Coordinates of N, CA and C in Angstrom, one line a residue:
X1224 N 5.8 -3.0 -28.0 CA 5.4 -2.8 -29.4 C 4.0 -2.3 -29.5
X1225 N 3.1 -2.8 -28.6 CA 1.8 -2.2 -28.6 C 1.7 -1.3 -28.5
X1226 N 2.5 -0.4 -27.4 CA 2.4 0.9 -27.1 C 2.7 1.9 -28.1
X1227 N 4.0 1.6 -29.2 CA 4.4 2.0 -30.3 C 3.4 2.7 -31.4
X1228 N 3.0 1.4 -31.2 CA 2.0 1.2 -32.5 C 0.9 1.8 -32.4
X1229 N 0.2 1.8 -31.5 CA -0.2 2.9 -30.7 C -0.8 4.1 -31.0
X1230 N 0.7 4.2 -30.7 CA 1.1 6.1 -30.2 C 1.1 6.3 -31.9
X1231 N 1.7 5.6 -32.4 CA 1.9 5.9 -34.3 C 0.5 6.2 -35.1
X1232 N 0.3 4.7 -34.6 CA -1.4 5.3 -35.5 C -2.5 6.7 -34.8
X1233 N -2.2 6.4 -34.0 CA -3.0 7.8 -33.1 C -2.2 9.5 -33.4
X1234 N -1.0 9.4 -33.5 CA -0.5 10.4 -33.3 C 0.7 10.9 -34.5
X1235 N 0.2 10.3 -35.6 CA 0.8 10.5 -36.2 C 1.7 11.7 -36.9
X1236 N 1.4 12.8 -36.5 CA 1.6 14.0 -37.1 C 3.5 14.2 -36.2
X1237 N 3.1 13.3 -34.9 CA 4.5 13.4 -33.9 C 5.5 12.9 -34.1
X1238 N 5.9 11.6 -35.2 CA 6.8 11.0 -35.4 C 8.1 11.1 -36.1
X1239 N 8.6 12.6 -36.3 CA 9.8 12.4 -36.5 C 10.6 12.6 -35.9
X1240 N 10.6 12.4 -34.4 CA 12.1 11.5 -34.0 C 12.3 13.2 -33.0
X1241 N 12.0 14.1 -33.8 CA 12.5 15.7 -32.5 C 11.9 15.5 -31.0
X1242 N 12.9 16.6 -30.9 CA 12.8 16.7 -29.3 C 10.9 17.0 -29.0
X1243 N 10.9 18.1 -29.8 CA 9.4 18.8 -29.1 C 8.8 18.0 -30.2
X1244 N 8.7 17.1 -30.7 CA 7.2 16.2 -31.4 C 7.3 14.9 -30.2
X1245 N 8.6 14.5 -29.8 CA 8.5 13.6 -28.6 C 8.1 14.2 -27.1
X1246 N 8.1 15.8 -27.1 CA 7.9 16.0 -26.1 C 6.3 16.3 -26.4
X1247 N 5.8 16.3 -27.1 CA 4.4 16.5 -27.9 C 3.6 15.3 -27.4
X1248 N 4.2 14.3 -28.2 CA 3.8 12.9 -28.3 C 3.7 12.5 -27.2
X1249 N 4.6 12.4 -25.9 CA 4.3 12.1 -24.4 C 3.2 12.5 -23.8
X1250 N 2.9 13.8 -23.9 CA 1.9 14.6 -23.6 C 0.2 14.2 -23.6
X1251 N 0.1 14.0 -25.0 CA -0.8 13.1 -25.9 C -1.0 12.3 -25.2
X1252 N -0.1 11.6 -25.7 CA -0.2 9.9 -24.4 C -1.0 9.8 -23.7
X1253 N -0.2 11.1 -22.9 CA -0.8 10.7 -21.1 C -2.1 11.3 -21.0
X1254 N -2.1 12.5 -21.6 CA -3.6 13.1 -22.2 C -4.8 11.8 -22.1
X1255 N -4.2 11.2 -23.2 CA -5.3 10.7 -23.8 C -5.9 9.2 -22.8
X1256 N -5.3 8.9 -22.1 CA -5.6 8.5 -20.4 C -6.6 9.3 -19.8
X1257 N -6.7 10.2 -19.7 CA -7.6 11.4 -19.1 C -8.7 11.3 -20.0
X1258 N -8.8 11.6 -20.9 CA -9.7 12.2 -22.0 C -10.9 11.2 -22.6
X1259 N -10.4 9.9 -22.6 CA -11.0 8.6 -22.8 C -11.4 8.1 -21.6
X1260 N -13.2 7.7 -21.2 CA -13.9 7.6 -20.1 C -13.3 6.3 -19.9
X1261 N -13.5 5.6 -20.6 CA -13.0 4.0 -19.7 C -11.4 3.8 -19.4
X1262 N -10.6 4.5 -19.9 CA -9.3 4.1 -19.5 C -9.4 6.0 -18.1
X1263 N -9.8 6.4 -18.1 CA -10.1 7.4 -17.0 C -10.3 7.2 -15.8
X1264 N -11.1 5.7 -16.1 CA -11.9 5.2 -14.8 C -10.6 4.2 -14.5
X1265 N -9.9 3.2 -15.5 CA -8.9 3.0 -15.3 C -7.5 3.4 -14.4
X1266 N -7.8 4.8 -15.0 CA -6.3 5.5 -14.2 C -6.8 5.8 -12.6
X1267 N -8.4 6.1 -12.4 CA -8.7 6.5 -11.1 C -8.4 5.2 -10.0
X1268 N -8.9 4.0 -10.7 CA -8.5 2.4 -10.1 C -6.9 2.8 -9.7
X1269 N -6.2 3.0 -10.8 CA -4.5 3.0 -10.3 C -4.3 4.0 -9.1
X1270 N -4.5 4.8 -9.4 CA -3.8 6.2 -8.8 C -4.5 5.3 -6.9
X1271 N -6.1 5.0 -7.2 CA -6.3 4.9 -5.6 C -6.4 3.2 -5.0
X1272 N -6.1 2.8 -6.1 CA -5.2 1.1 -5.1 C -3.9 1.9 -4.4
X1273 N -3.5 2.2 -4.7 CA -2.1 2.9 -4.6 C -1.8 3.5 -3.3
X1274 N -3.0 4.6 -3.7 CA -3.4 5.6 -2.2 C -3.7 4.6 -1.2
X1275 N -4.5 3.2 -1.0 CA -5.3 2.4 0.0 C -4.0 2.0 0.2
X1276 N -3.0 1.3 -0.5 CA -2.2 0.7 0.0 C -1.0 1.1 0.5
X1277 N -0.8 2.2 0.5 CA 0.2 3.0 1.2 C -0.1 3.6 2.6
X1278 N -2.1 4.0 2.7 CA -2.0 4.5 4.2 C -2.9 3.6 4.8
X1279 N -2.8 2.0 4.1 CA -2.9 1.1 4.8 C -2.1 1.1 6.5
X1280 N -1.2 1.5 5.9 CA 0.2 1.5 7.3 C 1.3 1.1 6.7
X1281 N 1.5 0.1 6.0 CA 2.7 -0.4 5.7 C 3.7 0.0 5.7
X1282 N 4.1 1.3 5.5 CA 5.2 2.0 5.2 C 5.5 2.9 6.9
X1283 N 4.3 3.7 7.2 CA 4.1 3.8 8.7 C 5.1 2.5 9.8
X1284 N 4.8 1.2 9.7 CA 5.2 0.2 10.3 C 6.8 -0.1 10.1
X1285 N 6.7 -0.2 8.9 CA 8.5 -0.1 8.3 C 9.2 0.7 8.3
X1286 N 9.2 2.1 8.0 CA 10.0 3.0 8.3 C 10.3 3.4 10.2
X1287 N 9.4 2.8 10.5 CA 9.1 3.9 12.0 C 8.9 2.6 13.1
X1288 N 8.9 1.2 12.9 CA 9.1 -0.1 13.6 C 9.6 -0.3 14.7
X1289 N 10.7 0.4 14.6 CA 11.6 0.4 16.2 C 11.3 1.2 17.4
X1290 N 10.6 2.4 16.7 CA 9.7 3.3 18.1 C 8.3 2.9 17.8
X1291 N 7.6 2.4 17.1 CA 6.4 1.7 17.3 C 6.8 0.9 18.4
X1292 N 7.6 0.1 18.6 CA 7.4 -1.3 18.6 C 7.9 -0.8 20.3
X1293 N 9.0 0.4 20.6 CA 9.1 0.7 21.8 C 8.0 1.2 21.9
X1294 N 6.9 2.1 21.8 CA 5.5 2.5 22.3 C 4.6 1.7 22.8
X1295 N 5.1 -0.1 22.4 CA 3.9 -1.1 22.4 C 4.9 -1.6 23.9
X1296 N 5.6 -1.3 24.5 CA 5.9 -1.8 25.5 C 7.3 -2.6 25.5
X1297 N 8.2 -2.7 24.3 CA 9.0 -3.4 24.3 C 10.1 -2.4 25.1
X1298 N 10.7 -3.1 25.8 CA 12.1 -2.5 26.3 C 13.5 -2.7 25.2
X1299 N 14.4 -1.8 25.3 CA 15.7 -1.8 25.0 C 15.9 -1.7 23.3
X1300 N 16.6 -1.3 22.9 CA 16.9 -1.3 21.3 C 16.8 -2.8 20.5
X1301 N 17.6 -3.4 21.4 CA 18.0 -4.9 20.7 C 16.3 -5.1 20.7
X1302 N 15.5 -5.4 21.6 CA 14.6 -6.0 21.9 C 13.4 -5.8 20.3
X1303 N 13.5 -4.1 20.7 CA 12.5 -3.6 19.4 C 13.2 -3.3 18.0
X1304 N 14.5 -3.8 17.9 CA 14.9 -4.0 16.7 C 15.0 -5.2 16.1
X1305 N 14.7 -6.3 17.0 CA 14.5 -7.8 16.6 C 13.2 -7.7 16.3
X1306 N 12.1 -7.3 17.1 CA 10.8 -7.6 16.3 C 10.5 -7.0 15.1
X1307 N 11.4 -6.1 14.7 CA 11.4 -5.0 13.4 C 11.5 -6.2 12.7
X1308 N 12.9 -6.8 13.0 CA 13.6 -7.7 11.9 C 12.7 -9.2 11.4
X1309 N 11.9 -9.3 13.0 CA 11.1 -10.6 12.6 C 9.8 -10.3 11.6
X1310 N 9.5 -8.8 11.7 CA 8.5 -8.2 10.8 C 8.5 -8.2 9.4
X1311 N 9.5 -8.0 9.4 CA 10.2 -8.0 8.0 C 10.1 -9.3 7.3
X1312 N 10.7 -10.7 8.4 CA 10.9 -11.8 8.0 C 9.6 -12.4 7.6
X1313 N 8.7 -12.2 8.6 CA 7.3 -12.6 8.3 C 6.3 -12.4 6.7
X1314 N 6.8 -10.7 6.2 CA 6.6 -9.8 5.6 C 6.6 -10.4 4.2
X1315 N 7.8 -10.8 4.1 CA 9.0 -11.7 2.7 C 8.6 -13.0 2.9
X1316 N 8.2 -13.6 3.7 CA 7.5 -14.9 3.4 C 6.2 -15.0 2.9
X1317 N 5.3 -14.0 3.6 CA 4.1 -13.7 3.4 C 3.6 -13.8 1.5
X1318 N 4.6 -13.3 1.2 CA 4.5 -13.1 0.0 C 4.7 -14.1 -1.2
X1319 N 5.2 -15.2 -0.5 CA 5.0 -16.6 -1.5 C 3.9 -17.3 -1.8
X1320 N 2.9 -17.5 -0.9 CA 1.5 -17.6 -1.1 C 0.5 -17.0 -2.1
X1321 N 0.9 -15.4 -2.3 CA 0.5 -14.8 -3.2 C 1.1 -15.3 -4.6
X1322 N 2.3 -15.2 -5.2 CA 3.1 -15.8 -6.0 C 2.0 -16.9 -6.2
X1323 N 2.4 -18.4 -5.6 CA 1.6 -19.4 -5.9 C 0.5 -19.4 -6.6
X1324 N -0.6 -18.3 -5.8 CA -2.1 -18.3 -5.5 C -2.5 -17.3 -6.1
X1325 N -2.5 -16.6 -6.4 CA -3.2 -15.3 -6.7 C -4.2 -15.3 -7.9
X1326 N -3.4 -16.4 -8.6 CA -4.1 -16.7 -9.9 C -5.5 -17.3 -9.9
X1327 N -5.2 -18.3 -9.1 CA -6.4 -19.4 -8.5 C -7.3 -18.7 -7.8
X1328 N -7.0 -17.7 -6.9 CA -7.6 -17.5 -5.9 C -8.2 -16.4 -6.7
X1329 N -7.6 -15.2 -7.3 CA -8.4 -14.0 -8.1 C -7.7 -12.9 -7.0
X1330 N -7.8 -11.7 -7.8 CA -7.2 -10.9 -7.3 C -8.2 -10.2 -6.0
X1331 N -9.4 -9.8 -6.5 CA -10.4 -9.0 -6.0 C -10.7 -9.5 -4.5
X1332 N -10.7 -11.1 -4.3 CA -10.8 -11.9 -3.3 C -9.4 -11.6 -2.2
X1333 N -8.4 -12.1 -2.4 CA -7.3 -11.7 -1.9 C -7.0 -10.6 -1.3
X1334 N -7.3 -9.2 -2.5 CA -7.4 -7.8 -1.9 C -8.6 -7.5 -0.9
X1335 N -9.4 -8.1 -1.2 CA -10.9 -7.8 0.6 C -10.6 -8.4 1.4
X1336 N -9.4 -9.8 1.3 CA -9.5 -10.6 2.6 C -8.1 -10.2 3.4
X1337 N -7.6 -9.5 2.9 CA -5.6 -8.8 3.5 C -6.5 -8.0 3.9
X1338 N -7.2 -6.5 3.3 CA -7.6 -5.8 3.6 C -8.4 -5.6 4.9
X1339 N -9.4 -6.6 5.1 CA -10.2 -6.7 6.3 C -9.0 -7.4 7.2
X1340 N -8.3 -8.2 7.2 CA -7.2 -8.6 7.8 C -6.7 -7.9 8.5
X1341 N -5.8 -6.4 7.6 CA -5.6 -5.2 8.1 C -5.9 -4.6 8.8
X1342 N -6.9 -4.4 8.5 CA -8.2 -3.8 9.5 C -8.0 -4.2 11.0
X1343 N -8.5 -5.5 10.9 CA -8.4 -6.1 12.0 C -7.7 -6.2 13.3
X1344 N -6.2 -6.4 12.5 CA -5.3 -6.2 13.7 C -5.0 -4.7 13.7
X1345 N -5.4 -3.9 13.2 CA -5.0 -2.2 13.6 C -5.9 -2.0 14.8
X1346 N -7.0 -2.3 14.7 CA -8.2 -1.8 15.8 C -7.5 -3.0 16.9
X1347 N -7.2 -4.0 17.2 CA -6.9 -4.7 17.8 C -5.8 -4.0 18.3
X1348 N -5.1 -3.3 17.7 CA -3.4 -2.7 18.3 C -3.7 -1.2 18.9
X1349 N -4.8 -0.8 18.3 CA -5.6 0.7 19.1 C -6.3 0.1 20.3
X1350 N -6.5 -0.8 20.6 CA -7.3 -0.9 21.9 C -6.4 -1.3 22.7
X1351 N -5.4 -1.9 22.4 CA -4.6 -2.4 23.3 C -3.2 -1.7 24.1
X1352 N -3.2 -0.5 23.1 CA -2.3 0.6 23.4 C -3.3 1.3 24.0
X1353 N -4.8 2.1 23.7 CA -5.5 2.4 24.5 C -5.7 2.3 26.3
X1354 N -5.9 0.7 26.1 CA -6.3 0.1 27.3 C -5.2 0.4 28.1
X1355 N -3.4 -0.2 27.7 CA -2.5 -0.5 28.4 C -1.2 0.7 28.2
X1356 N -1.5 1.3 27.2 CA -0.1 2.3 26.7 C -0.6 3.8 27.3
X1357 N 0.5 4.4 26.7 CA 1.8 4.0 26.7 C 2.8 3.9 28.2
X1358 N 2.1 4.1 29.1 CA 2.7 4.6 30.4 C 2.6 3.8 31.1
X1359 N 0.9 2.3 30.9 CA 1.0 0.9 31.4 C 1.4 -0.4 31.2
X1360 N 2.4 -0.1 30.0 CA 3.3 -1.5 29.5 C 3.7 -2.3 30.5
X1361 N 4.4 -1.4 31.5 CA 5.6 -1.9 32.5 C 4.9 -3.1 33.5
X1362 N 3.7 -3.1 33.5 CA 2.6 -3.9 34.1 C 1.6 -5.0 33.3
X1363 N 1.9 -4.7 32.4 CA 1.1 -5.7 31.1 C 2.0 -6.3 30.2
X1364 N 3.3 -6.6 30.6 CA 3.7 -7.0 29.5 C 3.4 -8.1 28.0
X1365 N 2.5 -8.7 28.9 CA 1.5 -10.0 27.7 C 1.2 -8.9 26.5
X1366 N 0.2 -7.9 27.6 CA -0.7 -7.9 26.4 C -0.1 -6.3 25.4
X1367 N 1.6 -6.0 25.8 CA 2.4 -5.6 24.8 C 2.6 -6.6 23.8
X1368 N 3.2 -7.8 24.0 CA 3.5 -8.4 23.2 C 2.5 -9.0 22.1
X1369 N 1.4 -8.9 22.8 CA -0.4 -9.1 21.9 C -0.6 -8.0 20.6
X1370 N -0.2 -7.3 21.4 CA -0.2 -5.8 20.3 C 0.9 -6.0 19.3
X1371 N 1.9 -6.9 19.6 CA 3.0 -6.9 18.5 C 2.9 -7.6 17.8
X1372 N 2.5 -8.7 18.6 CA 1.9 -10.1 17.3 C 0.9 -9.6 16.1
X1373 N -0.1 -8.4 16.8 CA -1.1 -8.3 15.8 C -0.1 -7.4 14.9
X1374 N 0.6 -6.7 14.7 CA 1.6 -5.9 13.8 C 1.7 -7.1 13.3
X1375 N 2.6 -8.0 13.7 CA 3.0 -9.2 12.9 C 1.9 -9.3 11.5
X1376 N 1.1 -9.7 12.3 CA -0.6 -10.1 12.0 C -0.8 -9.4 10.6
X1377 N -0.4 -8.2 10.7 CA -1.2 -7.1 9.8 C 0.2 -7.0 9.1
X1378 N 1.3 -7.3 9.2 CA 2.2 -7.5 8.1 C 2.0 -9.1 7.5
X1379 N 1.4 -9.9 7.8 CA 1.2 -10.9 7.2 C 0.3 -10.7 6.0
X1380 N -0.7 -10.0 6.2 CA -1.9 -10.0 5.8 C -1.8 -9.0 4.1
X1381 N -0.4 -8.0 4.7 CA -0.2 -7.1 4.2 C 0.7 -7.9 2.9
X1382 N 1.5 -8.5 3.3 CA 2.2 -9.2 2.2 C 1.9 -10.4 1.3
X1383 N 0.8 -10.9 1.3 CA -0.1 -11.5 0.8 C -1.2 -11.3 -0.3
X1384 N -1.5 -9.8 0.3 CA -2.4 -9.4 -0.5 C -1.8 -8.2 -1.2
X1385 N -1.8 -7.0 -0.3 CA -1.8 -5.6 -0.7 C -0.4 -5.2 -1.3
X1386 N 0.6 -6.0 -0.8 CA 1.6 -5.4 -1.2 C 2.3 -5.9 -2.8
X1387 N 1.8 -7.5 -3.1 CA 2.3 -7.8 -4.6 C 0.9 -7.6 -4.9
X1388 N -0.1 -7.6 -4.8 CA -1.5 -7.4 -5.4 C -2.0 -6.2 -5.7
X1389 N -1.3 -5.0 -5.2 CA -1.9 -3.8 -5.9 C -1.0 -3.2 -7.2
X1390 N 0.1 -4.0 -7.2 CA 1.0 -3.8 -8.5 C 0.8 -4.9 -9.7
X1391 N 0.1 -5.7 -9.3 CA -0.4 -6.9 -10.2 C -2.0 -6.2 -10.7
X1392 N -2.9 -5.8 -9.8 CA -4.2 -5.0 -9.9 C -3.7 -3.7 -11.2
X1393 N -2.9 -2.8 -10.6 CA -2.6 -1.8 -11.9 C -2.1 -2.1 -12.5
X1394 N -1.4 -2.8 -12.7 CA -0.7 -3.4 -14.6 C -2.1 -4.0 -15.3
X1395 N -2.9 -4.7 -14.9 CA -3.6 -5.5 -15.4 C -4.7 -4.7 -16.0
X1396 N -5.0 -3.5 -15.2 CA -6.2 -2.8 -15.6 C -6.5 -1.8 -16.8
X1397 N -5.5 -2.0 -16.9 CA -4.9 -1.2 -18.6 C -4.7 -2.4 -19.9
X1398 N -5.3 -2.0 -20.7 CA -4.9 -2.5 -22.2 C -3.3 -2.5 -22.2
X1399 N -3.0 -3.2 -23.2 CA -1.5 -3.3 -23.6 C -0.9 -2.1 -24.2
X1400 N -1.6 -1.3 -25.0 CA -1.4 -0.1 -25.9 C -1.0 0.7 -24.6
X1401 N -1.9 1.4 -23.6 CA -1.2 1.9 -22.8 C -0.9 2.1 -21.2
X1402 N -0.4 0.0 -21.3 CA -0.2 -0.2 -20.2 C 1.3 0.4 -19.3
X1403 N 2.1 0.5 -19.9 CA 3.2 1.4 -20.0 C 3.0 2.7 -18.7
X1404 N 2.3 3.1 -19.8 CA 1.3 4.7 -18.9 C 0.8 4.4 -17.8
X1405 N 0.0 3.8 -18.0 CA -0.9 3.3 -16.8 C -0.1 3.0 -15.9
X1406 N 0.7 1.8 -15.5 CA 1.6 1.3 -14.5 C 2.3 3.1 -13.9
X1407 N 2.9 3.6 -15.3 CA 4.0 4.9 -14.5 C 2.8 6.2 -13.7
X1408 N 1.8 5.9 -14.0 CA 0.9 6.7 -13.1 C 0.4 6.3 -11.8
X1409 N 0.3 5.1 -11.7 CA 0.1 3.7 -10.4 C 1.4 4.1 -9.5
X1410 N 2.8 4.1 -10.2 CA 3.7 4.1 -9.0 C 4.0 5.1 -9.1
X1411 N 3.5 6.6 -9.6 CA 3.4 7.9 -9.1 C 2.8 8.1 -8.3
X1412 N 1.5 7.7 -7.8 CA 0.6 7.3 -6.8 C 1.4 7.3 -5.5
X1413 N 1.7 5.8 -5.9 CA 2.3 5.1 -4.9 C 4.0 5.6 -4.1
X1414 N 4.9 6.1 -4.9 CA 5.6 6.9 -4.0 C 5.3 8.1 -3.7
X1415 N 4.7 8.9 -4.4 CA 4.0 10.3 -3.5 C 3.6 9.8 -2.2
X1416 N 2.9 9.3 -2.4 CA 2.1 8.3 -0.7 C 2.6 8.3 0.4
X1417 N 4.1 7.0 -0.3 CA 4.7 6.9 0.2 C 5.7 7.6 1.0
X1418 N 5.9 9.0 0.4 CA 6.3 10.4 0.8 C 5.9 10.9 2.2
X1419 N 4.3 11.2 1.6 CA 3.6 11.7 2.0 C 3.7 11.1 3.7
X1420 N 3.1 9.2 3.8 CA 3.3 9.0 4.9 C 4.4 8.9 5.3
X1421 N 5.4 8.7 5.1 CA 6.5 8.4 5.9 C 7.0 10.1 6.4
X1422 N 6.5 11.4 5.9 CA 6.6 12.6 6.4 C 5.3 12.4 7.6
X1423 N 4.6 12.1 7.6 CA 3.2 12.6 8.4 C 2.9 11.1 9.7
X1424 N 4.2 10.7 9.8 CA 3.6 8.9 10.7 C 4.3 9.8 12.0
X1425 N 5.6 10.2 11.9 CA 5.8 10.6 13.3 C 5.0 11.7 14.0
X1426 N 4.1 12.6 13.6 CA 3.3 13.7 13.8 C 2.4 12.7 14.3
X1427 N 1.5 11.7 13.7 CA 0.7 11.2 13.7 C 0.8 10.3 15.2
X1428 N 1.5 9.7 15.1 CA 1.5 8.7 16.3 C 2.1 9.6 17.9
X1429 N 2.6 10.7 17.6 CA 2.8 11.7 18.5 C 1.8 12.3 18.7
X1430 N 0.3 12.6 18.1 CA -0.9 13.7 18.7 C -2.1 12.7 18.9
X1431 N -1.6 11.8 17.8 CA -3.0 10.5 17.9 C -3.0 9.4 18.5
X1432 N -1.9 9.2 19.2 CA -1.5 8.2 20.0 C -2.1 6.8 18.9
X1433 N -3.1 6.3 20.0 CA -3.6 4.8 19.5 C -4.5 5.1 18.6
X1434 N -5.2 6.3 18.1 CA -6.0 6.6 17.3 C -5.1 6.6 15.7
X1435 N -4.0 6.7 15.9 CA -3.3 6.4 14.2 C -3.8 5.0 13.8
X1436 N -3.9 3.8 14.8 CA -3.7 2.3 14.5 C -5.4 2.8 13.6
X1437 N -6.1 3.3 14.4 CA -7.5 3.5 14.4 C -7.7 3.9 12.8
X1438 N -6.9 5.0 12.4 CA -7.1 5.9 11.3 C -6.4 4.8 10.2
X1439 N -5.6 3.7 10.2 CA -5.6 3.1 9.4 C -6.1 2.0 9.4
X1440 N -6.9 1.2 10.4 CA -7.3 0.3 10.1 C -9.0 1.0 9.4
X1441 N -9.5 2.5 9.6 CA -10.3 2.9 8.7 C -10.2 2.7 7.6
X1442 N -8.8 3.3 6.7 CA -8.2 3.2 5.7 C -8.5 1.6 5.1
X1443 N -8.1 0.7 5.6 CA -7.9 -0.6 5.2 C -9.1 -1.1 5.2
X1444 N -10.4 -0.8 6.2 CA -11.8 -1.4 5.5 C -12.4 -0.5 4.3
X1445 N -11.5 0.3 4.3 CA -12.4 1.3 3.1 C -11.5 0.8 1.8
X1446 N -10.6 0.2 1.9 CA -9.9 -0.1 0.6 C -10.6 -1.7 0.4
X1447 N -11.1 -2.4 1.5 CA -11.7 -3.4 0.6 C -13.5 -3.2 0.5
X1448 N -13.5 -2.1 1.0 CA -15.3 -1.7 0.3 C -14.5 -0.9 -1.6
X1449 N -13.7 -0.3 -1.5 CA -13.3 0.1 -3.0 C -13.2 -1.1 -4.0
X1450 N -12.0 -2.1 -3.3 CA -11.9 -3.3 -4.3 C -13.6 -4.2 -4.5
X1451 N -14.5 -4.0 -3.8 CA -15.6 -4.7 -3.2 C -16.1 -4.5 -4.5
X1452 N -16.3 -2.8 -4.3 CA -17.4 -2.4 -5.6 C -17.1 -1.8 -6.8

């Protein structure tokens, strides 16, 4: 009703109900997100929580889990498709904490502390594929399964904060009038991204080897210097 009411008092000249005054009136809308400096800075908040949280890895890890997880040293299908599944399970739990907490805790906190979290086990999973991958698993198998826990690690981190927290961060950042907008530009963001990496993770981990963990655990300290400031 806010949004309505809105669009009516603002745009009055659009309201009778036709195709091209509704195709008018959308326009406007979303215009006027642009055009207005504080909801501008608004939409730039949405669009790049969105961006941090997509080439955090997340979707990198989930789409592409089962040859990750054979690169990290695991043998056989069943093997690296159980840790997929435990990834997952950890993932969906992770996320009750948030639920509970997020309120108490604040958003801004939560998102720098997943974030550096992130961080953390990526550079941890680049050194250790560094040090031991991909051709010295067969001899290290500990410190394969070290590199998996920190995946774990960084899908813990991931589901706690970044994943219900950057969809709770853009709804909130918008007025009621044109929160509507706001949110459908957030998850425009966010599956382009999403697109985007899930086309560019197998190239990536093919030329960059342990340097992808690298390139996103960059990503992930830079998304809590964003939330930071």
């Amino acid at each position: 009703m806010f949004e309505v009411d809105r669009s009516r008092a603002k745009f009055p000249q659009f309201q009778s109900g036709s195709f091209m005054d509704n195709l008018k009136l959308g326009f406007y809308d979303y215009a006027s997100l642009f055009t207005n400096k504080s909801l501008r800075k608004r939409v730039f908040v949405a669009i790049f929580t969105m961006v941090f949280q997509q080439w955090s890895g997340i979707n990198a890890i989930l789409y592409y889990a089962a040859f990750i997880f054979q690169d990290l040293g695991l043998t056989g299908n069943t093997t690296s498709l159980l840790a997929s599944g435990v990834g997952g399970i950890l993932l969906m739990l992770a996320t009750i904490p948030a639920v509970l907490y997020i309120d108490q805790l604040g958003r801004k906190p939560v998102l720098i502390c997943g974030a550096i979290g992130m961080g953390i086990s990526h550079i941890i999973v680049a050194a250790l594929y560094g040090a031991f991958g991909p051709t010295n698993w067969r001899g290290h198998a500990a410190a394969g399964w070290v590199a998996v826990v920190f995946v774990w690690i960084y899908q813990i981190n991931f589901g706690y904060s970044w994943g219900p927290g950057a969809w709770v961060l853009v709804a909130e950042v918008f007025p009621l009038g044109v929160r509507a907008k706001g949110i459908s530009i957030g998850a425009s963001s966010n599956w382009l991204n999403n697109f985007a990496i899930g086309q560019a993770t197998p190239d990536m981990v093919k030329s960059m080897n342990y340097g992808t963990f690298i390139f996103f655990g960059i990503i992930c300290f830079l998304a809590a210097a964003f939330i930071f400031f």
